[in-house]
Amino acid sequence: MATVTCDALISMGIDKNCADPFVQGVERKAYIFNRADIDMAAIEWMEGQPNVITNLPLKSGKVGYTIKQYGTTPYTGSSTVLTPTTQGGRATNNISFIVPDNSPAVAAGILDAFLDGEFVIVLENKAKNLKDADNPGISAYQVFGLMQGLTLAESTRELYSDEALGGWPISLTETNVPKAAVFLYAESLAATTSLLEATLTAQSA
């Protein structure tokens, strides 16, 4: 069994990844889940990688959904902020996107849920760490909301907004997170993508 410690000690040097240069940004497609639909007790963490989960199990009959954004900078405004507290540092995750519609169906099926729901979102980073010797692509899928849940920070719909074109700009936030980042990796990048795609279809017990 791995030894658990609360010591905050760095364990590697800080330098550029010249073999697989880091790039900014994320892909257009993301995945969103009601946090209540995730079977938290069945989450598995990768041995030797305390910031990586290897599965994202949903409760029987529950499904995930996709978010698709367009333009050259999807999810603009998303960020992670690390701050100190009296009990150690914590992270705040902010995820921003646009709901490009304003219909009764969208209000009932999406917007009303944001008023009081908790969510988990998986973004696909453009920097995927594809040349990692042990786990190629381990940096691709990053998970937000797993530990504390993403909740609504604000949303202001401006009818003549050039940015949202009359849609709903959504900003979700997760606070007091004890990890700077959480990633999802299931044996390979392809397997992880397949795992996420499988969540879009309800699975029986």
PDB file of N, CA and C in Angstrom, residues 142-188:
ATOM      1  N   GLN A 142      -8.725  16.595 -18.823  1.00  0.00           N
ATOM      2  CA  GLN A 142      -8.659  17.174 -17.485  1.00  0.00           C
ATOM      3  C   GLN A 142     -10.070  17.300 -16.914  1.00  0.00           C
ATOM      4  N   VAL A 143     -10.209  16.937 -15.648  1.00  0.00           N
ATOM      5  CA  VAL A 143     -11.520  16.842 -15.001  1.00  0.00           C
ATOM      6  C   VAL A 143     -11.699  17.996 -14.017  1.00  0.00           C
ATOM      7  N   PHE A 144     -12.829  18.667 -14.121  1.00  0.00           N
ATOM      8  CA  PHE A 144     -13.158  19.782 -13.232  1.00  0.00           C
ATOM      9  C   PHE A 144     -14.495  19.489 -12.543  1.00  0.00           C
ATOM     10  N   GLY A 145     -14.545  19.732 -11.241  1.00  0.00           N
ATOM     11  CA  GLY A 145     -15.790  19.528 -10.512  1.00  0.00           C
ATOM     12  C   GLY A 145     -15.906  18.191  -9.822  1.00  0.00           C
ATOM     13  N   LEU A 146     -14.925  17.307 -10.011  1.00  0.00           N
ATOM     14  CA  LEU A 146     -15.013  15.979  -9.423  1.00  0.00           C
ATOM     15  C   LEU A 146     -15.018  16.040  -7.894  1.00  0.00           C
ATOM     16  N   MET A 147     -14.193  16.892  -7.330  1.00  0.00           N
ATOM     17  CA  MET A 147     -14.004  16.885  -5.886  1.00  0.00           C
ATOM     18  C   MET A 147     -15.022  17.734  -5.126  1.00  0.00           C
ATOM     19  N   GLN A 148     -15.385  18.896  -5.673  1.00  0.00           N
ATOM     20  CA  GLN A 148     -16.298  19.790  -4.966  1.00  0.00           C
ATOM     21  C   GLN A 148     -17.555  20.143  -5.765  1.00  0.00           C
ATOM     22  N   GLY A 149     -17.547  19.826  -7.055  1.00  0.00           N
ATOM     23  CA  GLY A 149     -18.688  20.156  -7.899  1.00  0.00           C
ATOM     24  C   GLY A 149     -18.598  21.553  -8.475  1.00  0.00           C
ATOM     25  N   LEU A 150     -18.835  21.675  -9.756  1.00  0.00           N
ATOM     26  CA  LEU A 150     -18.933  22.983 -10.399  1.00  0.00           C
ATOM     27  C   LEU A 150     -20.345  23.518 -10.216  1.00  0.00           C
ATOM     28  N   THR A 151     -20.454  24.761  -9.771  1.00  0.00           N
ATOM     29  CA  THR A 151     -21.762  25.390  -9.600  1.00  0.00           C
ATOM     30  C   THR A 151     -21.768  26.743 -10.307  1.00  0.00           C
ATOM     31  N   LEU A 152     -22.943  27.266 -10.514  1.00  0.00           N
ATOM     32  CA  LEU A 152     -23.088  28.515 -11.255  1.00  0.00           C
ATOM     33  C   LEU A 152     -22.425  29.682 -10.528  1.00  0.00           C
ATOM     34  N   ALA A 153     -21.555  30.379 -11.245  1.00  0.00           N
ATOM     35  CA  ALA A 153     -20.984  31.625 -10.728  1.00  0.00           C
ATOM     36  C   ALA A 153     -21.817  32.801 -11.201  1.00  0.00           C
ATOM     37  N   GLU A 154     -22.097  32.829 -12.509  1.00  0.00           N
ATOM     38  CA  GLU A 154     -22.979  33.863 -13.044  1.00  0.00           C
ATOM     39  C   GLU A 154     -23.298  33.563 -14.502  1.00  0.00           C
ATOM     40  N   SER A 155     -24.362  34.147 -14.973  1.00  0.00           N
ATOM     41  CA  SER A 155     -24.709  34.111 -16.397  1.00  0.00           C
ATOM     42  C   SER A 155     -25.588  35.308 -16.705  1.00  0.00           C
ATOM     43  N   THR A 156     -25.126  36.165 -17.578  1.00  0.00           N
ATOM     44  CA  THR A 156     -25.894  37.337 -17.990  1.00  0.00           C
ATOM     45  C   THR A 156     -26.093  37.275 -19.489  1.00  0.00           C
ATOM     46  N   ARG A 157     -27.326  37.151 -19.911  1.00  0.00           N
ATOM     47  CA  ARG A 157     -27.632  37.115 -21.342  1.00  0.00           C
ATOM     48  C   ARG A 157     -27.916  38.530 -21.831  1.00  0.00           C
ATOM     49  N   GLU A 158     -27.100  38.995 -22.761  1.00  0.00           N
ATOM     50  CA  GLU A 158     -27.310  40.292 -23.396  1.00  0.00           C
ATOM     51  C   GLU A 158     -27.837  40.060 -24.809  1.00  0.00           C
ATOM     52  N   LEU A 159     -28.974  40.621 -25.092  1.00  0.00           N
ATOM     53  CA  LEU A 159     -29.667  40.312 -26.339  1.00  0.00           C
ATOM     54  C   LEU A 159     -28.859  40.660 -27.580  1.00  0.00           C
ATOM     55  N   TYR A 160     -27.997  41.679 -27.488  1.00  0.00           N
ATOM     56  CA  TYR A 160     -27.247  42.110 -28.660  1.00  0.00           C
ATOM     57  C   TYR A 160     -25.742  41.891 -28.491  1.00  0.00           C
ATOM     58  N   SER A 161     -25.381  40.930 -27.652  1.00  0.00           N
ATOM     59  CA  SER A 161     -23.967  40.637 -27.428  1.00  0.00           C
ATOM     60  C   SER A 161     -23.312  40.091 -28.688  1.00  0.00           C
ATOM     61  N   ASP A 162     -22.189  40.699 -29.084  1.00  0.00           N
ATOM     62  CA  ASP A 162     -21.432  40.183 -30.230  1.00  0.00           C
ATOM     63  C   ASP A 162     -20.681  38.906 -29.862  1.00  0.00           C
ATOM     64  N   GLU A 163     -20.332  38.771 -28.586  1.00  0.00           N
ATOM     65  CA  GLU A 163     -19.560  37.605 -28.141  1.00  0.00           C
ATOM     66  C   GLU A 163     -20.418  36.342 -28.118  1.00  0.00           C
ATOM     67  N   ALA A 164     -21.595  36.431 -27.513  1.00  0.00           N
ATOM     68  CA  ALA A 164     -22.468  35.264 -27.377  1.00  0.00           C
ATOM     69  C   ALA A 164     -23.563  35.230 -28.424  1.00  0.00           C
ATOM     70  N   LEU A 165     -23.672  36.288 -29.232  1.00  0.00           N
ATOM     71  CA  LEU A 165     -24.690  36.379 -30.292  1.00  0.00           C
ATOM     72  C   LEU A 165     -26.089  36.112 -29.750  1.00  0.00           C
ATOM     73  N   GLY A 166     -26.362  36.656 -28.565  1.00  0.00           N
ATOM     74  CA  GLY A 166     -27.693  36.529 -27.978  1.00  0.00           C
ATOM     75  C   GLY A 166     -27.883  35.270 -27.155  1.00  0.00           C
ATOM     76  N   GLY A 167     -26.862  34.406 -27.101  1.00  0.00           N
ATOM     77  CA  GLY A 167     -26.951  33.193 -26.294  1.00  0.00           C
ATOM     78  C   GLY A 167     -26.624  33.462 -24.838  1.00  0.00           C
ATOM     79  N   TRP A 168     -26.434  32.387 -24.093  1.00  0.00           N
ATOM     80  CA  TRP A 168     -26.181  32.482 -22.652  1.00  0.00           C
ATOM     81  C   TRP A 168     -24.712  32.186 -22.353  1.00  0.00           C
ATOM     82  N   PRO A 169     -23.919  33.180 -21.934  1.00  0.00           N
ATOM     83  CA  PRO A 169     -22.565  32.903 -21.456  1.00  0.00           C
ATOM     84  C   PRO A 169     -22.658  32.304 -20.044  1.00  0.00           C
ATOM     85  N   ILE A 170     -22.134  31.106 -19.876  1.00  0.00           N
ATOM     86  CA  ILE A 170     -22.214  30.411 -18.597  1.00  0.00           C
ATOM     87  C   ILE A 170     -20.836  30.392 -17.940  1.00  0.00           C
ATOM     88  N   SER A 171     -20.786  30.692 -16.659  1.00  0.00           N
ATOM     89  CA  SER A 171     -19.551  30.586 -15.889  1.00  0.00           C
ATOM     90  C   SER A 171     -19.828  29.717 -14.668  1.00  0.00           C
ATOM     91  N   LEU A 172     -19.137  28.560 -14.602  1.00  0.00           N
ATOM     92  CA  LEU A 172     -19.259  27.648 -13.472  1.00  0.00           C
ATOM     93  C   LEU A 172     -17.965  27.685 -12.668  1.00  0.00           C
ATOM     94  N   THR A 173     -18.067  27.479 -11.362  1.00  0.00           N
ATOM     95  CA  THR A 173     -16.874  27.528 -10.521  1.00  0.00           C
ATOM     96  C   THR A 173     -16.867  26.386  -9.511  1.00  0.00           C
ATOM     97  N   GLU A 174     -15.679  25.921  -9.198  1.00  0.00           N
ATOM     98  CA  GLU A 174     -15.454  24.912  -8.156  1.00  0.00           C
ATOM     99  C   GLU A 174     -14.419  25.478  -7.194  1.00  0.00           C
ATOM    100  N   THR A 175     -14.737  25.546  -5.919  1.00  0.00           N
ATOM    101  CA  THR A 175     -13.838  26.170  -4.948  1.00  0.00           C
ATOM    102  C   THR A 175     -13.327  25.157  -3.925  1.00  0.00           C
ATOM    103  N   ASN A 176     -12.262  25.552  -3.224  1.00  0.00           N
ATOM    104  CA  ASN A 176     -11.689  24.758  -2.127  1.00  0.00           C
ATOM    105  C   ASN A 176     -11.280  23.353  -2.568  1.00  0.00           C
ATOM    106  N   VAL A 177     -10.646  23.262  -3.737  1.00  0.00           N
ATOM    107  CA  VAL A 177     -10.206  21.970  -4.267  1.00  0.00           C
ATOM    108  C   VAL A 177      -8.798  21.678  -3.758  1.00  0.00           C
ATOM    109  N   PRO A 178      -8.549  20.509  -3.167  1.00  0.00           N
ATOM    110  CA  PRO A 178      -7.238  20.221  -2.588  1.00  0.00           C
ATOM    111  C   PRO A 178      -6.188  19.740  -3.583  1.00  0.00           C
ATOM    112  N   LYS A 179      -6.513  19.704  -4.855  1.00  0.00           N
ATOM    113  CA  LYS A 179      -5.559  19.328  -5.898  1.00  0.00           C
ATOM    114  C   LYS A 179      -5.519  20.404  -6.975  1.00  0.00           C
ATOM    115  N   ALA A 180      -4.307  20.676  -7.499  1.00  0.00           N
ATOM    116  CA  ALA A 180      -4.166  21.695  -8.534  1.00  0.00           C
ATOM    117  C   ALA A 180      -4.810  21.267  -9.846  1.00  0.00           C
ATOM    118  N   ALA A 181      -4.844  19.961 -10.101  1.00  0.00           N
ATOM    119  CA  ALA A 181      -5.436  19.452 -11.344  1.00  0.00           C
ATOM    120  C   ALA A 181      -5.754  17.977 -11.174  1.00  0.00           C
ATOM    121  N   VAL A 182      -6.800  17.527 -11.862  1.00  0.00           N
ATOM    122  CA  VAL A 182      -7.162  16.112 -11.907  1.00  0.00           C
ATOM    123  C   VAL A 182      -7.312  15.722 -13.373  1.00  0.00           C
ATOM    124  N   PHE A 183      -6.686  14.606 -13.755  1.00  0.00           N
ATOM    125  CA  PHE A 183      -6.734  14.122 -15.132  1.00  0.00           C
ATOM    126  C   PHE A 183      -7.428  12.760 -15.182  1.00  0.00           C
ATOM    127  N   LEU A 184      -7.942  12.428 -16.359  1.00  0.00           N
ATOM    128  CA  LEU A 184      -8.566  11.125 -16.607  1.00  0.00           C
ATOM    129  C   LEU A 184      -7.746  10.387 -17.649  1.00  0.00           C
ATOM    130  N   TYR A 185      -7.319   9.173 -17.311  1.00  0.00           N
ATOM    131  CA  TYR A 185      -6.523   8.377 -18.247  1.00  0.00           C
ATOM    132  C   TYR A 185      -6.794   6.900 -18.007  1.00  0.00           C
ATOM    133  N   ALA A 186      -7.275   6.226 -19.031  1.00  0.00           N
ATOM    134  CA  ALA A 186      -7.642   4.811 -18.933  1.00  0.00           C
ATOM    135  C   ALA A 186      -6.792   3.975 -19.891  1.00  0.00           C
ATOM    136  N   GLU A 187      -5.555   3.707 -19.511  1.00  0.00           N
ATOM    137  CA  GLU A 187      -4.625   2.830 -20.230  1.00  0.00           C
ATOM    138  C   GLU A 187      -4.018   3.454 -21.486  1.00  0.00           C
ATOM    139  N   SER A 188      -4.795   4.212 -22.241  1.00  0.00           N
ATOM    140  CA  SER A 188      -4.286   4.878 -23.444  1.00  0.00           C
ATOM    141  C   SER A 188      -5.202   6.052 -23.766  1.00  0.00           C
TER     142      SER A 188
END
